[in-house]
Coordinates of N, CA and C in Angstrom, one line a residue:
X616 N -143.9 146.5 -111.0 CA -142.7 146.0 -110.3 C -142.5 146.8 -109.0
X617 N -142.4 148.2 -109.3 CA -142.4 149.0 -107.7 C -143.7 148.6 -106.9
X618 N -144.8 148.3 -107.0 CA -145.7 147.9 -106.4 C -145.4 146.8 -105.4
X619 N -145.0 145.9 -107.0 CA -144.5 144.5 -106.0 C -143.5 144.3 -104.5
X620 N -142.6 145.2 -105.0 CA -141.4 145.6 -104.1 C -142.2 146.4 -102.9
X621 N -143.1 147.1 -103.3 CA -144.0 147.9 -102.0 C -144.3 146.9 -101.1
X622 N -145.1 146.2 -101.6 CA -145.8 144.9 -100.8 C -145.0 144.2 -100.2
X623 N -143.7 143.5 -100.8 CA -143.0 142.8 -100.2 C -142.5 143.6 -99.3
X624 N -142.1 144.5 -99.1 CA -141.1 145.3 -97.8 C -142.2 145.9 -96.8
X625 N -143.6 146.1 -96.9 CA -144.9 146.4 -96.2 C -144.8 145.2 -95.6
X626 N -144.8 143.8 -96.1 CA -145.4 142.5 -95.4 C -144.3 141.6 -94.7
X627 N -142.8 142.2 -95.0 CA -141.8 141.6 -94.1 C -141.7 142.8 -93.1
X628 N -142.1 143.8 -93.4 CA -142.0 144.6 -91.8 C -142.8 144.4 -91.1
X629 N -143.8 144.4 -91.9 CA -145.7 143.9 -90.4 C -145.0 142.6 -90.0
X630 N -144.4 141.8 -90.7 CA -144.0 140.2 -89.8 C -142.9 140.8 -88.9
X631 N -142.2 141.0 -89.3 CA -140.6 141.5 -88.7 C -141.5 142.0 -87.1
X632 N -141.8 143.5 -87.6 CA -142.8 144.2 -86.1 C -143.4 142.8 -84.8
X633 N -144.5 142.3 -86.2 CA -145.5 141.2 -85.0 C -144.2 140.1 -84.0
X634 N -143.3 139.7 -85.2 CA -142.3 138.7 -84.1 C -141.8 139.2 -83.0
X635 N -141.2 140.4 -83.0 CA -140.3 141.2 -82.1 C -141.7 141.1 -81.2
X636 N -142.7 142.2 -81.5 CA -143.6 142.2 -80.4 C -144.0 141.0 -79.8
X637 N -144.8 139.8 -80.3 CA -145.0 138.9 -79.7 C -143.8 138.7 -78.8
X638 N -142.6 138.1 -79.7 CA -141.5 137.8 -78.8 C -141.2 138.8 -77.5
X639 N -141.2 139.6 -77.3 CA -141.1 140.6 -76.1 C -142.4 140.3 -75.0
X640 N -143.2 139.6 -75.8 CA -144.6 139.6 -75.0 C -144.4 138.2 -74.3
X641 N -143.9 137.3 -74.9 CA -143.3 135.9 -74.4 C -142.6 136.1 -73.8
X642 N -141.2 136.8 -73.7 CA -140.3 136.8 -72.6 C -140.6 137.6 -71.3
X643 N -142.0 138.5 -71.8 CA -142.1 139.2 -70.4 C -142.8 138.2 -69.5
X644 N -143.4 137.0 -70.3 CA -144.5 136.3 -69.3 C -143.9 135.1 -68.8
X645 N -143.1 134.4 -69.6 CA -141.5 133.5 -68.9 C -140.6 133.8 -68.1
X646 N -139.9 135.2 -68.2 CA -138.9 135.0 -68.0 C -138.9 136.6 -67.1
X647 N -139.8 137.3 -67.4 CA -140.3 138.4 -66.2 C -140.2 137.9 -64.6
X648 N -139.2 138.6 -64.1 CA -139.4 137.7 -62.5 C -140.8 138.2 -61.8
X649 N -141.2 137.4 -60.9 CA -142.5 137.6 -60.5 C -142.3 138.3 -59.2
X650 N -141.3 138.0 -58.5 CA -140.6 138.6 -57.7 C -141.3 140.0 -56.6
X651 N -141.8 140.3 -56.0 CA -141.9 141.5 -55.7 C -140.8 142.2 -55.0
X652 N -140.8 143.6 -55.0 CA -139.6 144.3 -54.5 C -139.5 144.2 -53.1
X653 N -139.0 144.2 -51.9 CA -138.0 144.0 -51.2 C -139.4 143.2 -50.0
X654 N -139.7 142.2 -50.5 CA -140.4 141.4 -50.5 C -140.2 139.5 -50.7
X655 N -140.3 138.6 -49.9 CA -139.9 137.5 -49.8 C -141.1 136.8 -51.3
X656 N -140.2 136.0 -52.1 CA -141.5 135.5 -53.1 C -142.4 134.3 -52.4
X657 N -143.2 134.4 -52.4 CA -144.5 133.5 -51.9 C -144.2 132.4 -52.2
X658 N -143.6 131.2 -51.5 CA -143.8 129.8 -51.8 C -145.1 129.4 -52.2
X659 N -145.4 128.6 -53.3 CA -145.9 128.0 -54.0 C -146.1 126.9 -54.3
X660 N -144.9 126.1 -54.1 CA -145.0 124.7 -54.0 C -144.9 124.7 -52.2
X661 N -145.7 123.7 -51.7 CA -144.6 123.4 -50.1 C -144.5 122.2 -50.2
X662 N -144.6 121.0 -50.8 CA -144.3 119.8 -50.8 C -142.8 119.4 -50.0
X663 N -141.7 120.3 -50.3 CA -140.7 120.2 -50.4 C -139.9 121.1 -49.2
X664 N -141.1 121.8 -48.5 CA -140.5 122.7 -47.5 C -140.6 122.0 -46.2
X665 N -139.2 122.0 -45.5 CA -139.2 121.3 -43.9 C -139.3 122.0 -42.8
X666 N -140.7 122.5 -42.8 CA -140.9 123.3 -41.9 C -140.3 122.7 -40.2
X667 N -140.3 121.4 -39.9 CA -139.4 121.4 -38.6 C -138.1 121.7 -38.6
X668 N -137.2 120.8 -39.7 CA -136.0 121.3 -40.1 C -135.4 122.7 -39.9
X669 N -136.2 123.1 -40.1 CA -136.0 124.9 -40.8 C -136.0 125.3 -38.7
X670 N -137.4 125.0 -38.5 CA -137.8 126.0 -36.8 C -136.0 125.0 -35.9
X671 N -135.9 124.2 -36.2 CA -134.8 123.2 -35.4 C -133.4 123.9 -35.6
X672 N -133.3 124.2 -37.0 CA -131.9 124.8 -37.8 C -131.7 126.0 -38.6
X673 N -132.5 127.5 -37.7 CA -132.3 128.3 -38.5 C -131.0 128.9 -39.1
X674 N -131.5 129.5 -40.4 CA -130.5 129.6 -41.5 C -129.8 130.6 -41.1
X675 N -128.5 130.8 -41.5 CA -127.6 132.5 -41.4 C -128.1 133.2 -42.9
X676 N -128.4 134.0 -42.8 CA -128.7 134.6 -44.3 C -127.8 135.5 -44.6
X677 N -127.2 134.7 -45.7 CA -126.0 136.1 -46.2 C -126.2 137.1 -47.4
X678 N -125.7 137.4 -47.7 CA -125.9 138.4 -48.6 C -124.4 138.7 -49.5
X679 N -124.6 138.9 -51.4 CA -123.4 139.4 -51.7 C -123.7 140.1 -52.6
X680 N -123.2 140.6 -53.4 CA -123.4 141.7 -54.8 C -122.7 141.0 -56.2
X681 N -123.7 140.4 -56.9 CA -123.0 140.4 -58.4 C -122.3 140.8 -59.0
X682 N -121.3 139.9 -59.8 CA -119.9 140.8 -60.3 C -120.0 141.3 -61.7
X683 N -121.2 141.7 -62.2 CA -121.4 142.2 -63.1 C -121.8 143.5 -62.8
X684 N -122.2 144.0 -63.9 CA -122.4 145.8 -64.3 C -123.8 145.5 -63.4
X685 N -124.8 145.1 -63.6 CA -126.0 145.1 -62.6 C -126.0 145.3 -61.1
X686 N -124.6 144.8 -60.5 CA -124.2 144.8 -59.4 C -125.6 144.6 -58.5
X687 N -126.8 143.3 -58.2 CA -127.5 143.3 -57.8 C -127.1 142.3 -56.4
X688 N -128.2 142.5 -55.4 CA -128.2 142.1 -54.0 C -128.3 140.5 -54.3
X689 N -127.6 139.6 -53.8 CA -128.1 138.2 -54.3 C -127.8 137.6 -52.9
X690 N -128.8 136.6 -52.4 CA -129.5 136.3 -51.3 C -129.2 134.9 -51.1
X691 N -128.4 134.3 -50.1 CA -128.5 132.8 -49.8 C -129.2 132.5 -48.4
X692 N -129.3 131.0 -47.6 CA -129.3 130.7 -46.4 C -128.7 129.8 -46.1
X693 N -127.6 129.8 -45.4 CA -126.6 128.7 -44.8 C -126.8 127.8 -43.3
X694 N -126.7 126.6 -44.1 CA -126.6 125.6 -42.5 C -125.4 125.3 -42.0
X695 N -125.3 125.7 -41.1 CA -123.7 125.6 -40.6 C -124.3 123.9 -39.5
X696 N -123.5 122.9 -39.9 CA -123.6 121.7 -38.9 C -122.7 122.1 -38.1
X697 N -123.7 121.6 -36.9 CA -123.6 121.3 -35.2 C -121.8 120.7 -35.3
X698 N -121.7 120.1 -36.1 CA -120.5 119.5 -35.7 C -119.4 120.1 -37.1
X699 N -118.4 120.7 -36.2 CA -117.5 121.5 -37.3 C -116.7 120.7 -38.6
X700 N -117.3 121.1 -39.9 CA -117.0 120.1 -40.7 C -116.7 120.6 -42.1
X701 N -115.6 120.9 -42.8 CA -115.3 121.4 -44.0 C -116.1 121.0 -45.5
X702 N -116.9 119.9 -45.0 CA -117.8 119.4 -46.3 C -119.3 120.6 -46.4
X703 N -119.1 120.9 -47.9 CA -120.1 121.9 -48.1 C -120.7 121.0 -49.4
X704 N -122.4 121.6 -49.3 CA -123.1 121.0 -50.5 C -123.5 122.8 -50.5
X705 N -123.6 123.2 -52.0 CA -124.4 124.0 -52.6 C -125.8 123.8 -53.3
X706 N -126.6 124.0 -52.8 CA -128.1 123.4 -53.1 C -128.8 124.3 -54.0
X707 N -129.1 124.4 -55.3 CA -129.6 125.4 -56.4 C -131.5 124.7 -56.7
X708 N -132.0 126.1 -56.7 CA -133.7 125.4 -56.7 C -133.8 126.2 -58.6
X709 N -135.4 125.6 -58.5 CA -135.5 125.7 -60.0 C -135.9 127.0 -60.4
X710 N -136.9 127.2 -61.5 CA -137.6 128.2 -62.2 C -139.0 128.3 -61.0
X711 N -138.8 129.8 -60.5 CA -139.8 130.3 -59.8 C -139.8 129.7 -58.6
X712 N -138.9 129.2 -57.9 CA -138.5 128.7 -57.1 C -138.3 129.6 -56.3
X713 N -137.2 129.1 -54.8 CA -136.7 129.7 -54.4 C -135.7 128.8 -52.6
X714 N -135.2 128.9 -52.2 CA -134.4 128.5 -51.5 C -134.8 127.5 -50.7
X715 N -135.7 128.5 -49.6 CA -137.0 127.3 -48.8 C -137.5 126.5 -49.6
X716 N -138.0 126.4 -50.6 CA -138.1 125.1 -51.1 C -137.4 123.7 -51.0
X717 N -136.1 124.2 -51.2 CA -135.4 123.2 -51.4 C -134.8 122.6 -49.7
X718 N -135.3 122.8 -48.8 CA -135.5 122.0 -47.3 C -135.3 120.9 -47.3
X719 N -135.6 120.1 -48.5 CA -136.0 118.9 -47.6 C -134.8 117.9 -48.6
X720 N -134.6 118.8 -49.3 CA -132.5 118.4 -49.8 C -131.8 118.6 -49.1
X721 N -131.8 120.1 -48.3 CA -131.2 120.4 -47.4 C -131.0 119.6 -46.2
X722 N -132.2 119.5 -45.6 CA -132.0 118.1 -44.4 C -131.3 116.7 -44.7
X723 N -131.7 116.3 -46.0 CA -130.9 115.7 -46.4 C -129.5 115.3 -46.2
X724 N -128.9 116.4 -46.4 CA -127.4 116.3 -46.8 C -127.0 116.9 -45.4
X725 N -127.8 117.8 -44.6 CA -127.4 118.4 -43.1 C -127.0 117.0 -42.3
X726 N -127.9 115.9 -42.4 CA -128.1 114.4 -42.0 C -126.8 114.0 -41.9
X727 N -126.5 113.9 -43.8 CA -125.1 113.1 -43.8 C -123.8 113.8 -43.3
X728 N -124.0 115.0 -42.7 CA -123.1 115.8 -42.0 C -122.4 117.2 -43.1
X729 N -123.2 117.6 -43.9 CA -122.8 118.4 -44.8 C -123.2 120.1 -44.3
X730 N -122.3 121.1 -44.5 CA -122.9 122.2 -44.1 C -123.9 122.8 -45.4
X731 N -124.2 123.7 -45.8 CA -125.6 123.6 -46.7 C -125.5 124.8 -46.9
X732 N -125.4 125.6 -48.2 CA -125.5 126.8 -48.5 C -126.7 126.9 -49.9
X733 N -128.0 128.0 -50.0 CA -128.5 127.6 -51.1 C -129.4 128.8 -51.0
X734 N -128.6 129.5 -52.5 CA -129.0 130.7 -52.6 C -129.8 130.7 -53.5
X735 N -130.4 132.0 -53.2 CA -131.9 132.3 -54.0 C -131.4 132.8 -55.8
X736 N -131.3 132.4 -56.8 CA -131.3 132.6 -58.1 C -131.3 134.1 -58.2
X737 N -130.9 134.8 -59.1 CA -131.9 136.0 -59.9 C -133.1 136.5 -60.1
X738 N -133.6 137.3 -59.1 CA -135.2 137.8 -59.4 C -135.9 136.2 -58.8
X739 N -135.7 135.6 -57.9 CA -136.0 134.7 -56.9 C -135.6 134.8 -55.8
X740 N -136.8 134.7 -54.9 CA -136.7 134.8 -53.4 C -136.0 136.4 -52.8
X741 N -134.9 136.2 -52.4 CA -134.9 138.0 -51.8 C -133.5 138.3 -52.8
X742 N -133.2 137.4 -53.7 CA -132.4 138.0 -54.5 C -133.4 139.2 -55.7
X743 N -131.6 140.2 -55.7 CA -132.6 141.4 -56.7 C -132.6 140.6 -58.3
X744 N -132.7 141.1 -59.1 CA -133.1 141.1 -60.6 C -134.6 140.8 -61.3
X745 N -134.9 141.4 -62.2 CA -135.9 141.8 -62.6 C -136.2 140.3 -64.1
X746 N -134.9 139.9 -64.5 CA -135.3 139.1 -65.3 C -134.4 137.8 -64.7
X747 N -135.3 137.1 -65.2 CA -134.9 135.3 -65.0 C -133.7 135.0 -66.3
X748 N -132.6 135.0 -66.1 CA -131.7 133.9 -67.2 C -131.5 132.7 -67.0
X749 N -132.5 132.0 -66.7 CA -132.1 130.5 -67.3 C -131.0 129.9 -66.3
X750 N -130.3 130.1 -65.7 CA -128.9 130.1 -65.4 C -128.0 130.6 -66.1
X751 N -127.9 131.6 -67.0 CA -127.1 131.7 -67.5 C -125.7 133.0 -66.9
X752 N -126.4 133.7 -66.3 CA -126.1 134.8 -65.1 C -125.8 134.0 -64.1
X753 N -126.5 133.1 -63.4 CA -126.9 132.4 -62.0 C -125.4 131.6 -62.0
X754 N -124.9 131.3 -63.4 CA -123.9 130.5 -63.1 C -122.2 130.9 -62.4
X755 N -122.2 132.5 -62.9 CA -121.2 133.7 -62.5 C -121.6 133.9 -61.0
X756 N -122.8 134.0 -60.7 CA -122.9 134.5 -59.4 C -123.0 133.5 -58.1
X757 N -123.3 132.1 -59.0 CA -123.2 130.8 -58.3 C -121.3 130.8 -57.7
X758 N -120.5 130.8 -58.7 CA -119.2 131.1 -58.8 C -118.4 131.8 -57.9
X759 N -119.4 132.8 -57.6 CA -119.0 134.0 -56.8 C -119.8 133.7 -54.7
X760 N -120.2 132.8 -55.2 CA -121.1 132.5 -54.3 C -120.1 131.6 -53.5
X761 N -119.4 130.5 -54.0 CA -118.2 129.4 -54.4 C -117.1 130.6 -53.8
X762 N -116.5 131.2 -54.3 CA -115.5 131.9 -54.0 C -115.5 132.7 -52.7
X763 N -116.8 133.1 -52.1 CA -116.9 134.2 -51.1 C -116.6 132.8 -49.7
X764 N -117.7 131.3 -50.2 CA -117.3 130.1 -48.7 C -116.0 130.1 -48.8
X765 N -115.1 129.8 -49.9 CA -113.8 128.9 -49.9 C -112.8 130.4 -49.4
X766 N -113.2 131.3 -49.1 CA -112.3 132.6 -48.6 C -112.8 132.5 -47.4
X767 N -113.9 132.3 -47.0 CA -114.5 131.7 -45.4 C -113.9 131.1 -44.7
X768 N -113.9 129.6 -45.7 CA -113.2 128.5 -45.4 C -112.6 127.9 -46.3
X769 N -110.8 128.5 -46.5 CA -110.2 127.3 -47.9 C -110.4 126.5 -47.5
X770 N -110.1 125.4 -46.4 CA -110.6 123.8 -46.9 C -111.9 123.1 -47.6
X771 N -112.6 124.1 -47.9 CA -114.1 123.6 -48.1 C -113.8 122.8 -49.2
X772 N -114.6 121.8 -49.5 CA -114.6 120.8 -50.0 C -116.2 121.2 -50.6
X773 N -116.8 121.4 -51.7 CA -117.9 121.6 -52.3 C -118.5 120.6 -53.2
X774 N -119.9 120.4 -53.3 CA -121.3 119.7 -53.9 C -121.7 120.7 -54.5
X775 N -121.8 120.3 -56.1 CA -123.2 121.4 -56.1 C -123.9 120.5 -56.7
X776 N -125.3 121.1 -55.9 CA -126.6 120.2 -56.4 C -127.3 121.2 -57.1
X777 N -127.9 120.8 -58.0 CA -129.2 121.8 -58.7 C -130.0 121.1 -59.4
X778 N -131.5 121.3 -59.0 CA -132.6 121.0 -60.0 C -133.1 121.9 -60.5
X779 N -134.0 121.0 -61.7 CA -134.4 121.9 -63.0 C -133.2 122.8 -63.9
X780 N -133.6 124.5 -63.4 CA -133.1 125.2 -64.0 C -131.5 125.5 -62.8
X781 N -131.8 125.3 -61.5 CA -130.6 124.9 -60.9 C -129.8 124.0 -61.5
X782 N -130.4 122.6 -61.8 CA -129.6 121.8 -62.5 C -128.8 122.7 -63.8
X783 N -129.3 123.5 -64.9 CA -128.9 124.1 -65.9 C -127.8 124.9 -65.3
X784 N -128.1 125.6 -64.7 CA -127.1 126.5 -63.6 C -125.8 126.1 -63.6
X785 N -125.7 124.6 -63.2 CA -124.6 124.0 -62.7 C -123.8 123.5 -63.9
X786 N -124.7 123.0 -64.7 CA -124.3 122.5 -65.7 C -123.6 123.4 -66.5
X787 N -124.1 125.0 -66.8 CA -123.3 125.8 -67.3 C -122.3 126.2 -66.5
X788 N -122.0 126.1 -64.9 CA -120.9 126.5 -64.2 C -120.1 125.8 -64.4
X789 N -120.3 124.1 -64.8 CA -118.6 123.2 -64.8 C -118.0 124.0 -65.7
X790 N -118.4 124.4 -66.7 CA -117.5 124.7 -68.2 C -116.7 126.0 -67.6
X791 N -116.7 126.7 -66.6 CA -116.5 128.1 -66.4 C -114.8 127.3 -64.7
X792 N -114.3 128.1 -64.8 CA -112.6 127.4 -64.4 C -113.2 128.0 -63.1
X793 N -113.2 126.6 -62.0 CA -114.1 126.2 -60.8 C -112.6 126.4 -59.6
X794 N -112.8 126.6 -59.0 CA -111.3 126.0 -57.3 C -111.7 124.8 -57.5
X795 N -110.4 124.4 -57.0 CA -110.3 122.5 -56.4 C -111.1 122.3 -55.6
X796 N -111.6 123.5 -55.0 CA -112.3 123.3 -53.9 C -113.5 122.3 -54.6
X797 N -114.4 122.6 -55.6 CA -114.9 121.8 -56.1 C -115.0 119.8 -56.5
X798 N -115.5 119.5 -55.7 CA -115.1 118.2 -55.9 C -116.1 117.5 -56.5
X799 N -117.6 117.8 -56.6 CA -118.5 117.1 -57.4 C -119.7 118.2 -57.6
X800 N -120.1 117.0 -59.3 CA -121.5 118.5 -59.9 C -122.9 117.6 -60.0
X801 N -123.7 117.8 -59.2 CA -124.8 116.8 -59.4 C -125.6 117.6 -60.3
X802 N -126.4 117.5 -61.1 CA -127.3 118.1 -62.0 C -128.7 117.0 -61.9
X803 N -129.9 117.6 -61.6 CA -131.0 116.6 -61.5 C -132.0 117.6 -62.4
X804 N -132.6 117.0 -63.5 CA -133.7 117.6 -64.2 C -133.4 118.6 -64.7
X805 N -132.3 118.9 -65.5 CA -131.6 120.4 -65.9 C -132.1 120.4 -67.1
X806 N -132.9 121.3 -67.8 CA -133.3 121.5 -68.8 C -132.2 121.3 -70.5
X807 N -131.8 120.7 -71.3 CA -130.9 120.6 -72.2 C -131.3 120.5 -73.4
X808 N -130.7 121.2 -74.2 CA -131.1 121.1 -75.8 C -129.9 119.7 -76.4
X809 N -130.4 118.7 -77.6 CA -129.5 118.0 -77.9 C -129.7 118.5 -79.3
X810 N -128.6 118.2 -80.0 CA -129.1 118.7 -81.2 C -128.6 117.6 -82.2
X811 N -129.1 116.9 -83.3 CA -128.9 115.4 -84.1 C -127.9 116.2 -85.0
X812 N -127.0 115.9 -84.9 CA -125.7 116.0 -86.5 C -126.6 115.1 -88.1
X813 N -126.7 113.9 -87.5 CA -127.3 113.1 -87.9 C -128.2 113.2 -89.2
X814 N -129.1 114.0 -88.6 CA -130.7 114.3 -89.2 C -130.2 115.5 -90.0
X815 N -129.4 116.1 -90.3 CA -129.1 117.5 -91.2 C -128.8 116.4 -92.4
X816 N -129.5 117.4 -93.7 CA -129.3 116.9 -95.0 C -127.7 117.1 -95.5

């Protein structure tokens, strides 16, 4: 009997050990920012970058500090339109992403006369952090990001746009108590779990 009990507490600790490890080994290779330190992240995609847009309308780059215990450096670039205008779009890029990318939304909405703010995530682009959350961080700092324009400018009138994990981003920010300033949440490609009530025995 003690034997048996040997074995069993030997063979759920080697499993117990291997998950944690593996699992640690998965999150470092997901969710590890690739980021280098005080260093711009290497676009990777350019499909989506406006490189005339960009040389025609360069950005203001601002800078703020996370309101959490991390208190890290978190990085946007703002289009201020030519013609003075309280409509703001917030433009959120995805997983491994990063701001420049998202250009050619930005022109987009510069077009329809929107000013354009679109900050770099967590451990993306010249923001600091070392790990990726999903949006789940991004969404506080998105918030805070929201709160530093509308003290800029209270009339601002806000968009937020986000794809992929930007989309996720936003989606976790509605639920979190927004300013009026807020007037619409676009979400495009946001990653979501659904779960069936249904299918449970």
């Amino acid at each position: 009997m003690k034997k048996k009990i040997l074995v069993t507490v030997a063979v759920t600790g080697l499993a117990a050990t291997t998950y944690l490890v593996m699992g640690n080994i998965f999150y470092g290779i997901a969710l590890k920012s690739k980021r280098k330190k005080g260093s711009e992240q290497e676009i990777t995609d350019t499909r989506h970058v406006d490189n005339r847009f960009l040389a025609k309308n360069p950005p203001i780059e601002k800078f703020i500090h996370s309101a959490d215990n991390a208190n890290l450096e978190l990085h946007a670039a703002a289009y201020h339109h030519t013609e003075r205008t309280h409509k703001w779009v917030i433009v959120l890029h995805g997983y491994t992403s990063h701001n420049r990318e998202m250009t050619q939304w930005v022109h987009g909405f510069y077009e329809k006369g929107f000013n354009v703010l679109t900050p770099d995530l967590r451990g993306h682009g010249l923001s600091e952090g070392k790990y990726i959350g999903m949006g789940w961080h991004d969404r506080l700092d998105i918030l805070s990001w929201i709160n530093t324009l509308v003290s800029e400018d209270p009339e601002a009138e806000i968009i937020l746009f986000g794809m992929s994990m930007g989309g996720a981003t936003v989606m976790m920010l509605a639920g979190e108590d927004l300013p009026n300033n807020v007037k619409v949440i676009i979400e495009d490609s946001g990653p979501f779990f659904r779960f069936d009530f249904n299918a449970m025995p």
